[in-house]
Amino acid sequence: MSEAKKLYIKTYGCQMNVYDSERMAEAMGGAGYVETDTPDDADMILLNTCHIREKAAEKVYSELGRFKGLKDAKPDLKIGVAGCVAQAEGEEIMRRQPMVDLVVGPQSYHNLPALEAKARGGDKALDTQFPLDDKFETLRKRGGKAKRGPTAFLTVQEGCDKFCAFCVVPYTRGAEVSRPVSRIVDEAKELVERGVRELTLLGQNVNAYHGEGPDGNDWSLAQLIWELDKVDGLERIRFTTSHPNDMSDDLIAAHGECAKLMPYLHLPVQSGSDRILKRMNRSHTAESYIRLIERIRAARPDILLSGDFIVGFPEETEADFADTMALIEEVRYGYAYSFKYSTRPGTPAAERAQLDEEVKTERLHRLQALITEQQRAIQDAMVGREVGVLFEKAGRRDGQMVGKSDYLHAVHVSDSTVQSGDLRRVEIIESGANSLGGRVLPA
Ligand code: SAH
Ligand code: SF4
Ligand code: F3S
């Protein structure tokens, strides 16, 4: 048998890209490839890209430039671009960077082995279709059985029908599609058999999930979560990313009732100004968001909230920005991701008058200072509390193990009885720069 070829994948962007990269690596395993963690000895390099902001998209081209030397030294090396830039720019990528052999959009990953064969044969391979066949099932059947770490992502829903005025996702990932419940449960069971104990259900609008249930009706995300709750050996369930308008009553209730559902919710609001929210086409107000948070906290008082914010959206005034800061003050976030508005080709907001870069930068700094303060306070308040921790790997220091708390804080302990995959009760004893320190409690 010939020696296995080596595949190097570099992943940018969101967690769905991480999930997709794993699936692509498994599919290419069937085509005789093993993964390598350096591009230097690869037979194929695949960039799984993100198009969400200008910087993310431009990174692809600078990264490709870096591979030129490798390609010159090894003409057999195949270079592929996958992900949202591939979907958005398609053939243009090969025009701008002729050394690219293969371009594959997110809906065509199950065709990757065939595309690779085409590229190997010396032709350019391009697939950015939205086919009707079931990508997920084809990929799952090609999936490996290798042992996994204790945590995994599982895509349950893909695409978005919301069309926020700033966002490329509805164009790069296409319309909302939900996978059937039984397929997700099967995949969850396979992952548990491979060592997984915590699943994060993924979707661009995961709480809009409406997959076919075993009874033939459309099931909600909450119904799916309750079905996964029955899977033995699965200890923790999370989901991301949610939209405020799809936070249904049964999902809110599940946060109070389902023990496996972790007390953490990522619920982006983007802005605290109703004027800006309207221009963003968000179809919710600051007030409706705050009322929603109140209902979620009534169901699960200790829930930790995280959010996404965009500053410097077209026409954002100082008063609009003050509304965003006021909303943050009111909600109090355990984590938040904040971005300067970035114009994206083909989206409605890109056509509007833009704010000065300095104004955006200055607002971003103020917002991040406030978020950091809240994050710090919430993390520090964990000291003295008892939390569940799922341990994932050895820490930097000798004898140290690190894992994530129920609230997704990184926690480290020095305890030789703890192994990767253990879920233990831990008393938090200190709060450091980026993680908490704890003491494992007797079982
Ligand atoms: N589906 C999710 C997240 C999509 S992208 C949701 O609806 O929340 C992740 C985040 O990137 C968004 O929440 C938004 O804060 C940010 N983002 C999207 N488009 C952007 C743009 N053009 N400029 C700056 N940030 C953007
Ligand atoms: Fe983008 Fe809005 Fe859809 Fe989220 S809800 S993916 S921000 S269009
Ligand atoms: Fe980026 Fe595509 Fe995810 S644009 S954030 S990789 S859905």
Short mmCIF file of C-alpha atoms and ligand atoms in Angstrom, two decimals:
data_model
loop_
_atom_site.label_atom_id
_atom_site.label_comp_id
_atom_site.label_asym_id
_atom_site.label_seq_id
_atom_site.Cartn_x
_atom_site.Cartn_y
_atom_site.Cartn_z
CA MET A 1 0.00 0.00 0.00
CA SER A 2 1.29 3.47 -0.79
CA GLU A 3 2.08 5.80 2.06
CA ALA A 4 -0.80 7.97 3.27
CA LYS A 5 -0.93 11.47 1.88
CA LYS A 6 -0.92 14.35 4.34
CA LEU A 7 -3.64 16.94 4.73
CA TYR A 8 -3.13 20.23 6.53
CA ILE A 9 -6.31 22.13 7.41
CA LYS A 10 -6.34 25.63 8.82
CA THR A 11 -9.64 26.80 10.26
CA TYR A 12 -10.86 30.39 10.61
CA GLY A 13 -14.18 31.82 11.78
CA CYS A 14 -16.91 30.28 13.87
CA GLN A 15 -17.42 26.94 15.60
CA MET A 16 -19.33 25.60 12.62
CA ASN A 17 -16.12 25.84 10.63
CA VAL A 18 -14.39 23.79 13.34
CA TYR A 19 -17.08 21.13 13.00
CA ASP A 20 -16.86 21.26 9.19
CA SER A 21 -13.07 20.92 9.24
CA GLU A 22 -13.36 17.77 11.35
CA ARG A 23 -15.88 16.31 8.91
CA MET A 24 -13.69 17.20 5.90
CA ALA A 25 -10.65 15.60 7.55
CA GLU A 26 -12.67 12.43 8.18
CA ALA A 27 -13.98 12.38 4.61
CA MET A 28 -10.45 12.79 3.26
CA GLY A 29 -9.35 9.95 5.52
CA GLY A 30 -11.41 7.74 3.22
CA ALA A 31 -9.44 9.14 0.27
CA GLY A 32 -6.12 8.09 1.81
CA TYR A 33 -5.21 11.23 3.72
CA VAL A 34 -4.03 11.62 7.31
CA GLU A 35 -4.00 15.00 9.03
CA THR A 36 -0.76 16.82 9.73
CA ASP A 37 -0.35 19.86 11.94
CA THR A 38 2.15 21.64 9.73
CA PRO A 39 1.83 22.81 6.11
CA ASP A 40 5.51 21.99 5.46
CA ASP A 41 5.07 18.27 4.73
CA ALA A 42 1.49 18.42 3.42
CA ASP A 43 0.31 16.99 0.09
CA MET A 44 -2.79 19.09 0.38
CA ILE A 45 -3.46 22.36 2.20
CA LEU A 46 -7.04 23.35 2.87
CA LEU A 47 -8.02 26.74 4.27
CA ASN A 48 -11.47 26.73 5.85
CA THR A 49 -12.29 30.40 5.65
CA CYS A 50 -14.56 33.06 7.15
CA HIS A 51 -16.14 36.00 5.32
CA ILE A 52 -17.83 37.75 8.24
CA ARG A 53 -15.59 40.84 8.35
CA GLU A 54 -13.20 42.32 5.82
CA LYS A 55 -10.12 41.41 7.86
CA ALA A 56 -11.18 37.77 8.11
CA ALA A 57 -11.62 37.52 4.35
CA GLU A 58 -8.35 39.28 3.52
CA LYS A 59 -6.42 36.92 5.80
CA VAL A 60 -7.05 34.16 3.28
CA TYR A 61 -5.07 35.88 0.56
CA SER A 62 -2.12 36.73 2.79
CA GLU A 63 -2.08 33.14 4.04
CA LEU A 64 -2.17 31.80 0.47
CA GLY A 65 0.76 34.04 -0.42
CA ARG A 66 2.77 32.34 2.31
CA PHE A 67 2.30 28.93 0.69
CA LYS A 68 3.85 30.00 -2.60
CA GLY A 69 7.31 28.77 -1.62
CA LEU A 70 5.91 25.38 -0.64
CA LYS A 71 4.07 25.03 -3.92
CA ASP A 72 7.18 26.00 -5.92
CA ALA A 73 9.23 23.40 -4.06
CA LYS A 74 6.56 20.71 -4.43
CA PRO A 75 4.43 21.19 -7.55
CA ASP A 76 2.31 18.17 -6.53
CA LEU A 77 1.02 20.05 -3.51
CA LYS A 78 -2.69 20.83 -3.90
CA ILE A 79 -4.12 23.98 -2.35
CA GLY A 80 -7.81 24.28 -1.58
CA VAL A 81 -10.08 26.99 -0.20
CA ALA A 82 -13.25 25.97 1.64
CA GLY A 83 -15.70 27.87 3.84
CA CYS A 84 -17.52 31.15 3.50
CA VAL A 85 -14.94 33.00 1.37
CA ALA A 86 -15.06 30.08 -1.06
CA GLN A 87 -18.84 30.43 -1.22
CA ALA A 88 -18.80 34.22 -1.54
CA GLU A 89 -15.96 34.57 -4.05
CA GLY A 90 -15.92 31.23 -5.89
CA GLU A 91 -13.86 31.28 -9.07
CA GLU A 92 -12.58 34.78 -8.29
CA ILE A 93 -10.22 33.15 -5.75
CA MET A 94 -8.47 31.18 -8.50
CA ARG A 95 -8.23 34.31 -10.63
CA ARG A 96 -6.67 36.31 -7.82
CA GLN A 97 -4.45 33.46 -6.63
CA PRO A 98 -3.81 31.05 -9.54
CA MET A 99 -2.00 28.51 -7.36
CA VAL A 100 -5.34 27.55 -5.81
CA ASP A 101 -6.42 24.16 -7.23
CA LEU A 102 -9.72 23.67 -5.48
CA VAL A 103 -12.57 25.82 -4.19
CA VAL A 104 -15.42 24.25 -2.24
CA GLY A 105 -18.39 25.97 -0.59
CA PRO A 106 -19.90 24.81 2.75
CA GLN A 107 -22.83 23.00 1.12
CA SER A 108 -20.58 20.78 -1.02
CA TYR A 109 -18.15 19.29 1.50
CA HIS A 110 -19.39 15.78 0.85
CA ASN A 111 -18.01 16.21 -2.69
CA LEU A 112 -14.52 17.03 -1.42
CA PRO A 113 -12.93 13.61 -2.19
CA ALA A 114 -14.19 13.82 -5.80
CA LEU A 115 -12.94 17.40 -6.09
CA GLU A 116 -9.56 16.38 -4.72
CA ALA A 117 -9.32 13.62 -7.34
CA LYS A 118 -10.10 16.13 -10.04
CA ALA A 119 -7.43 18.52 -8.75
CA ARG A 120 -4.92 15.65 -8.51
CA GLY A 121 -5.63 14.95 -12.18
CA GLY A 122 -4.42 18.47 -12.95
CA ASP A 123 -7.74 20.27 -13.41
CA LYS A 124 -9.10 23.15 -11.39
CA ALA A 125 -11.95 21.94 -9.16
CA LEU A 126 -14.80 24.24 -8.12
CA ASP A 127 -18.06 23.48 -6.32
CA THR A 128 -20.16 26.21 -4.72
CA GLN A 129 -23.57 24.72 -5.46
CA PHE A 130 -26.41 24.33 -2.96
CA PRO A 131 -27.21 20.70 -3.79
CA LEU A 132 -30.28 18.83 -2.60
CA ASP A 133 -28.52 15.66 -1.42
CA ASP A 134 -27.84 15.25 2.28
CA LYS A 135 -24.39 16.58 2.98
CA PHE A 136 -24.52 15.69 6.67
CA GLU A 137 -25.46 12.05 6.16
CA THR A 138 -22.87 11.49 3.42
CA LEU A 139 -20.22 13.00 5.67
CA ARG A 140 -21.39 11.06 8.72
CA LYS A 141 -21.17 7.75 6.88
CA ARG A 142 -17.59 8.61 5.92
CA GLY A 143 -16.86 9.55 9.52
CA GLY A 144 -14.18 7.86 11.62
CA LYS A 145 -14.50 5.85 14.80
CA ALA A 146 -11.36 7.24 16.42
CA LYS A 147 -11.41 8.23 20.08
CA ARG A 148 -12.40 11.86 20.70
CA GLY A 149 -11.84 14.37 23.46
CA PRO A 150 -14.62 14.96 26.03
CA THR A 151 -16.24 17.88 24.17
CA ALA A 152 -17.54 18.10 20.62
CA PHE A 153 -19.57 20.29 18.29
CA LEU A 154 -22.57 18.92 16.44
CA THR A 155 -24.25 20.95 13.70
CA VAL A 156 -28.04 20.66 13.95
CA GLN A 157 -29.09 23.63 11.85
CA GLU A 158 -27.33 25.57 9.14
CA GLY A 159 -28.05 28.79 7.29
CA CYS A 160 -30.05 31.88 8.10
CA ASP A 161 -33.21 33.54 6.80
CA LYS A 162 -32.91 36.69 8.91
CA PHE A 163 -30.88 38.95 6.63
CA CYS A 164 -29.51 41.43 9.14
CA ALA A 165 -28.38 44.39 7.05
CA PHE A 166 -24.69 43.93 7.91
CA CYS A 167 -24.31 40.17 7.58
CA VAL A 168 -23.01 37.82 4.86
CA VAL A 169 -24.12 34.57 6.50
CA PRO A 170 -27.48 34.22 4.69
CA TYR A 171 -25.52 34.40 1.41
CA THR A 172 -22.60 32.16 2.35
CA ARG A 173 -24.50 29.49 4.29
CA GLY A 174 -27.80 29.74 2.45
CA ALA A 175 -31.34 29.31 3.74
CA GLU A 176 -32.11 27.74 7.11
CA VAL A 177 -32.00 23.95 7.06
CA SER A 178 -32.56 21.72 10.12
CA ARG A 179 -31.37 18.12 10.35
CA PRO A 180 -33.87 15.45 11.40
CA VAL A 181 -33.91 14.58 15.13
CA SER A 182 -33.08 10.87 14.65
CA ARG A 183 -29.93 11.65 12.62
CA ILE A 184 -28.71 14.07 15.27
CA VAL A 185 -29.39 11.59 18.06
CA ASP A 186 -27.51 8.87 16.12
CA GLU A 187 -24.54 11.18 15.64
CA ALA A 188 -24.65 12.14 19.33
CA LYS A 189 -24.60 8.46 20.35
CA GLU A 190 -21.64 7.77 18.05
CA LEU A 191 -19.77 10.69 19.59
CA VAL A 192 -20.51 9.47 23.11
CA GLU A 193 -19.16 6.02 22.15
CA ARG A 194 -16.00 7.78 21.01
CA GLY A 195 -15.54 9.44 24.40
CA VAL A 196 -17.55 12.66 24.13
CA ARG A 197 -19.42 13.81 27.26
CA GLU A 198 -20.41 17.35 26.30
CA LEU A 199 -22.06 18.43 23.07
CA THR A 200 -22.46 21.95 21.75
CA LEU A 201 -25.29 21.99 19.24
CA LEU A 202 -24.44 24.38 16.44
CA GLY A 203 -26.45 26.50 14.07
CA GLN A 204 -26.23 30.02 12.69
CA ASN A 205 -29.70 30.37 14.19
CA VAL A 206 -29.72 27.28 16.32
CA ASN A 207 -32.85 28.16 18.26
CA ALA A 208 -34.81 28.45 15.01
CA TYR A 209 -34.22 24.69 14.74
CA HIS A 210 -37.27 22.88 13.41
CA GLY A 211 -36.11 19.43 12.31
CA GLU A 212 -38.32 16.47 11.58
CA GLY A 213 -39.10 14.53 14.75
CA PRO A 214 -39.69 10.78 15.09
CA ASP A 215 -43.45 11.46 14.93
CA GLY A 216 -43.15 13.17 11.55
CA ASN A 217 -43.82 16.65 12.98
CA ASP A 218 -41.31 19.49 13.16
CA TRP A 219 -39.60 19.52 16.53
CA SER A 220 -38.25 22.55 18.34
CA LEU A 221 -34.73 22.90 19.70
CA ALA A 222 -36.11 22.29 23.20
CA GLN A 223 -37.67 19.00 22.07
CA LEU A 224 -34.36 17.99 20.51
CA ILE A 225 -32.55 18.85 23.74
CA TRP A 226 -34.95 16.70 25.78
CA GLU A 227 -34.35 13.81 23.35
CA LEU A 228 -30.58 14.20 23.75
CA ASP A 229 -31.07 14.38 27.50
CA LYS A 230 -31.97 10.66 27.31
CA VAL A 231 -28.62 9.67 25.77
CA ASP A 232 -26.69 7.76 28.43
CA GLY A 233 -23.14 8.94 28.90
CA LEU A 234 -23.87 12.38 27.50
CA GLU A 235 -23.51 14.67 30.51
CA ARG A 236 -23.71 18.21 29.17
CA ILE A 237 -25.57 20.02 26.42
CA ARG A 238 -24.95 23.53 25.11
CA PHE A 239 -26.13 25.32 21.99
CA THR A 240 -25.05 28.33 19.95
CA THR A 241 -25.83 30.81 18.34
CA SER A 242 -29.32 31.94 19.21
CA HIS A 243 -31.42 34.82 17.95
CA PRO A 244 -33.59 36.74 20.46
CA ASN A 245 -36.71 36.31 18.30
CA ASP A 246 -36.47 32.52 18.36
CA MET A 247 -36.16 32.12 22.14
CA SER A 248 -39.36 30.07 22.53
CA ASP A 249 -41.13 29.34 25.83
CA ASP A 250 -40.19 25.66 25.83
CA LEU A 251 -36.51 26.54 25.36
CA ILE A 252 -36.58 29.07 28.18
CA ALA A 253 -38.30 26.48 30.40
CA ALA A 254 -35.69 23.84 29.49
CA HIS A 255 -33.02 26.10 30.98
CA GLY A 256 -34.72 25.71 34.33
CA GLU A 257 -35.68 22.04 34.02
CA CYS A 258 -33.12 20.10 32.01
CA ALA A 259 -30.17 19.20 34.25
CA LYS A 260 -27.88 18.44 31.31
CA LEU A 261 -28.49 21.83 29.73
CA MET A 262 -25.73 24.10 30.97
CA PRO A 263 -26.45 27.53 32.53
CA TYR A 264 -24.87 29.51 29.72
CA LEU A 265 -26.55 31.34 26.86
CA HIS A 266 -25.04 33.25 23.97
CA LEU A 267 -27.71 35.71 22.90
CA PRO A 268 -26.38 38.44 20.60
CA VAL A 269 -28.22 41.78 20.57
CA GLN A 270 -25.75 43.80 18.41
CA SER A 271 -26.95 47.25 19.60
CA GLY A 272 -28.96 48.83 22.39
CA SER A 273 -30.47 51.53 20.19
CA ASP A 274 -33.88 50.85 18.67
CA ARG A 275 -33.12 53.23 15.82
CA ILE A 276 -29.99 51.26 14.91
CA LEU A 277 -31.62 47.87 15.53
CA LYS A 278 -34.27 48.85 13.01
CA ARG A 279 -31.68 49.88 10.46
CA MET A 280 -29.89 46.58 11.12
CA ASN A 281 -33.15 44.75 10.31
CA ARG A 282 -32.94 42.95 13.66
CA SER A 283 -36.72 42.88 14.22
CA HIS A 284 -36.42 43.20 17.99
CA THR A 285 -35.99 46.19 20.28
CA ALA A 286 -33.67 46.81 23.20
CA GLU A 287 -36.67 46.67 25.50
CA SER A 288 -37.95 43.33 24.13
CA TYR A 289 -34.45 41.91 24.55
CA ILE A 290 -34.25 43.03 28.17
CA ARG A 291 -37.71 41.58 28.92
CA LEU A 292 -36.56 38.33 27.33
CA ILE A 293 -33.46 38.23 29.52
CA GLU A 294 -35.70 38.73 32.56
CA ARG A 295 -37.78 35.70 31.57
CA ILE A 296 -34.68 33.56 31.00
CA ARG A 297 -33.28 34.61 34.37
CA ALA A 298 -36.59 33.81 36.04
CA ALA A 299 -36.27 30.25 34.67
CA ARG A 300 -32.58 29.92 35.51
CA PRO A 301 -31.38 32.67 37.88
CA ASP A 302 -27.68 31.76 37.74
CA ILE A 303 -27.48 31.63 33.93
CA LEU A 304 -24.38 33.27 32.48
CA LEU A 305 -25.09 35.41 29.44
CA SER A 306 -22.86 36.33 26.57
CA GLY A 307 -23.49 38.54 23.58
CA ASP A 308 -22.21 40.06 20.35
CA PHE A 309 -22.02 43.79 19.66
CA ILE A 310 -21.33 45.83 16.57
CA VAL A 311 -20.15 49.41 17.08
CA GLY A 312 -20.04 52.09 14.41
CA PHE A 313 -22.88 50.79 12.28
CA PRO A 314 -23.84 53.41 9.64
CA GLU A 315 -25.61 56.40 11.26
CA GLU A 316 -24.78 55.33 14.82
CA THR A 317 -24.66 58.52 16.89
CA GLU A 318 -23.12 59.06 20.30
CA ALA A 319 -26.66 58.79 21.75
CA ASP A 320 -27.21 55.44 20.02
CA PHE A 321 -23.92 54.20 21.39
CA ALA A 322 -24.91 55.39 24.87
CA ASP A 323 -28.04 53.22 24.53
CA THR A 324 -25.82 50.22 23.82
CA MET A 325 -23.70 50.96 26.89
CA ALA A 326 -26.87 51.33 28.99
CA LEU A 327 -28.15 47.96 27.78
CA ILE A 328 -24.85 46.32 28.72
CA GLU A 329 -25.03 47.95 32.17
CA GLU A 330 -28.51 46.54 32.63
CA VAL A 331 -27.91 43.00 31.35
CA ARG A 332 -24.45 42.32 32.77
CA TYR A 333 -22.55 39.89 30.55
CA GLY A 334 -20.18 37.11 31.55
CA TYR A 335 -18.60 37.25 28.11
CA ALA A 336 -19.07 39.37 25.00
CA TYR A 337 -17.66 39.59 21.53
CA SER A 338 -17.54 43.06 20.05
CA PHE A 339 -16.64 44.24 16.60
CA LYS A 340 -16.26 47.41 14.59
CA TYR A 341 -18.78 47.41 11.80
CA SER A 342 -17.14 46.14 8.64
CA THR A 343 -18.70 46.73 5.21
CA ARG A 344 -19.47 43.50 3.41
CA PRO A 345 -20.00 43.43 -0.35
CA GLY A 346 -23.57 42.64 -1.33
CA THR A 347 -25.16 43.50 2.04
CA PRO A 348 -27.60 46.45 2.30
CA ALA A 349 -25.61 48.37 4.96
CA ALA A 350 -22.51 48.45 2.76
CA GLU A 351 -24.27 51.00 0.51
CA ARG A 352 -24.82 53.50 3.35
CA ALA A 353 -22.62 56.36 4.52
CA GLN A 354 -19.91 55.00 6.80
CA LEU A 355 -18.58 56.33 10.10
CA ASP A 356 -14.96 57.35 10.56
CA GLU A 357 -12.64 54.56 11.59
CA GLU A 358 -11.42 56.58 14.62
CA VAL A 359 -14.97 56.96 15.91
CA LYS A 360 -15.50 53.21 15.65
CA THR A 361 -12.20 52.44 17.36
CA GLU A 362 -12.87 54.80 20.22
CA ARG A 363 -16.37 53.39 20.84
CA LEU A 364 -15.08 49.85 20.64
CA HIS A 365 -12.52 50.61 23.34
CA ARG A 366 -15.14 52.10 25.65
CA LEU A 367 -17.48 49.18 25.13
CA GLN A 368 -14.76 46.61 25.67
CA ALA A 369 -13.66 48.33 28.88
CA LEU A 370 -17.18 48.01 30.27
CA ILE A 371 -17.51 44.38 29.19
CA THR A 372 -14.11 43.49 30.65
CA GLU A 373 -15.17 45.01 33.97
CA GLN A 374 -18.40 42.95 34.03
CA GLN A 375 -16.65 39.80 32.92
CA ARG A 376 -14.06 40.25 35.65
CA ALA A 377 -16.68 40.85 38.34
CA ILE A 378 -18.70 37.79 37.31
CA GLN A 379 -15.61 35.59 37.18
CA ASP A 380 -14.37 36.86 40.58
CA ALA A 381 -17.80 36.19 42.11
CA MET A 382 -17.29 32.48 41.36
CA VAL A 383 -14.74 32.25 44.18
CA GLY A 384 -16.22 30.24 47.05
CA ARG A 385 -18.82 28.59 44.80
CA GLU A 386 -19.14 24.93 44.00
CA VAL A 387 -19.39 24.17 40.27
CA GLY A 388 -19.25 21.19 37.95
CA VAL A 389 -16.08 20.96 35.86
CA LEU A 390 -15.54 18.70 32.86
CA PHE A 391 -11.80 18.14 32.65
CA GLU A 392 -10.29 18.20 29.18
CA LYS A 393 -6.50 18.17 29.33
CA ALA A 394 -3.33 18.60 31.33
CA GLY A 395 -2.50 22.17 32.31
CA ARG A 396 0.74 24.02 31.80
CA ARG A 397 2.06 23.21 35.25
CA ASP A 398 3.05 19.76 36.45
CA GLY A 399 0.12 17.76 37.84
CA GLN A 400 -2.38 20.38 36.70
CA MET A 401 -5.64 19.54 34.90
CA VAL A 402 -7.87 22.05 33.14
CA GLY A 403 -11.50 21.95 32.12
CA LYS A 404 -14.59 24.09 31.75
CA SER A 405 -17.11 24.92 34.44
CA ASP A 406 -20.85 24.72 33.87
CA TYR A 407 -20.62 28.45 33.09
CA LEU A 408 -17.82 27.88 30.55
CA HIS A 409 -15.09 29.42 32.69
CA ALA A 410 -11.70 27.71 32.34
CA VAL A 411 -10.86 26.01 35.66
CA HIS A 412 -7.56 24.46 36.69
CA VAL A 413 -6.85 22.15 39.61
CA SER A 414 -3.77 20.37 40.92
CA ASP A 415 -5.03 16.88 41.58
CA SER A 416 -3.49 13.61 40.47
CA THR A 417 -6.79 11.71 40.74
CA VAL A 418 -8.35 13.74 37.91
CA GLN A 419 -8.31 12.52 34.32
CA SER A 420 -9.46 13.91 31.01
CA GLY A 421 -13.17 13.26 30.60
CA ASP A 422 -13.89 13.36 34.36
CA LEU A 423 -16.83 15.49 35.45
CA ARG A 424 -16.22 16.54 39.05
CA ARG A 425 -17.60 18.94 41.64
CA VAL A 426 -15.05 21.66 42.29
CA GLU A 427 -14.85 24.44 44.82
CA ILE A 428 -13.49 27.61 43.23
CA ILE A 429 -10.70 29.05 45.36
CA GLU A 430 -9.12 31.72 43.18
CA SER A 431 -9.77 33.92 40.17
CA GLY A 432 -6.80 34.55 37.86
CA ALA A 433 -6.26 36.53 34.68
CA ASN A 434 -7.97 34.10 32.31
CA SER A 435 -9.04 31.20 34.46
CA LEU A 436 -10.27 30.07 37.85
CA GLY A 437 -8.39 27.87 40.28
CA GLY A 438 -10.25 25.18 42.17
CA ARG A 439 -10.14 22.24 44.56
CA VAL A 440 -11.82 18.96 43.61
CA LEU A 441 -14.46 17.94 46.13
CA PRO A 442 -14.88 14.32 47.23
CA ALA A 443 -17.25 12.43 44.93
N1 SAH B 1 -25.89 33.96 13.75
C1 SAH B 1 -25.30 34.64 14.77
C2 SAH B 1 -23.88 35.13 14.52
C3 SAH B 1 -23.43 35.52 13.19
S1 SAH B 1 -21.85 36.19 12.96
C4 SAH B 1 -26.22 35.74 15.23
O1 SAH B 1 -27.22 36.00 14.64
O2 SAH B 1 -25.94 36.34 16.21
C5 SAH B 1 -21.19 36.53 14.53
C6 SAH B 1 -21.15 37.97 14.87
O3 SAH B 1 -20.33 38.69 13.99
C7 SAH B 1 -22.47 38.66 14.81
O4 SAH B 1 -23.25 38.40 15.94
C8 SAH B 1 -22.07 40.11 14.72
O5 SAH B 1 -21.89 40.68 15.98
C9 SAH B 1 -20.73 40.04 14.01
N2 SAH B 1 -20.82 40.54 12.63
C10 SAH B 1 -21.55 40.03 11.62
N3 SAH B 1 -21.42 40.80 10.51
C11 SAH B 1 -20.59 41.81 10.83
C12 SAH B 1 -20.08 42.93 10.13
N4 SAH B 1 -20.39 43.17 8.87
N5 SAH B 1 -19.24 43.78 10.79
C13 SAH B 1 -18.92 43.56 12.09
N6 SAH B 1 -19.37 42.52 12.80
C14 SAH B 1 -20.21 41.65 12.19
FE1 SF4 B 2 -26.20 37.11 10.38
FE2 SF4 B 2 -28.36 38.15 11.49
FE3 SF4 B 2 -28.44 35.70 10.46
FE4 SF4 B 2 -27.08 36.14 12.68
S1 SF4 B 2 -29.30 36.40 12.43
S2 SF4 B 2 -26.40 34.97 10.92
S3 SF4 B 2 -26.26 38.18 12.38
S4 SF4 B 2 -28.14 37.60 9.32
FE1 F3S B 3 -17.50 33.18 9.29
FE2 F3S B 3 -19.01 31.71 7.76
FE3 F3S B 3 -18.90 31.24 10.35
S1 F3S B 3 -18.68 33.87 7.54
S2 F3S B 3 -18.56 33.26 11.19
S3 F3S B 3 -17.24 31.03 8.93
S4 F3S B 3 -20.69 31.08 9.07
#
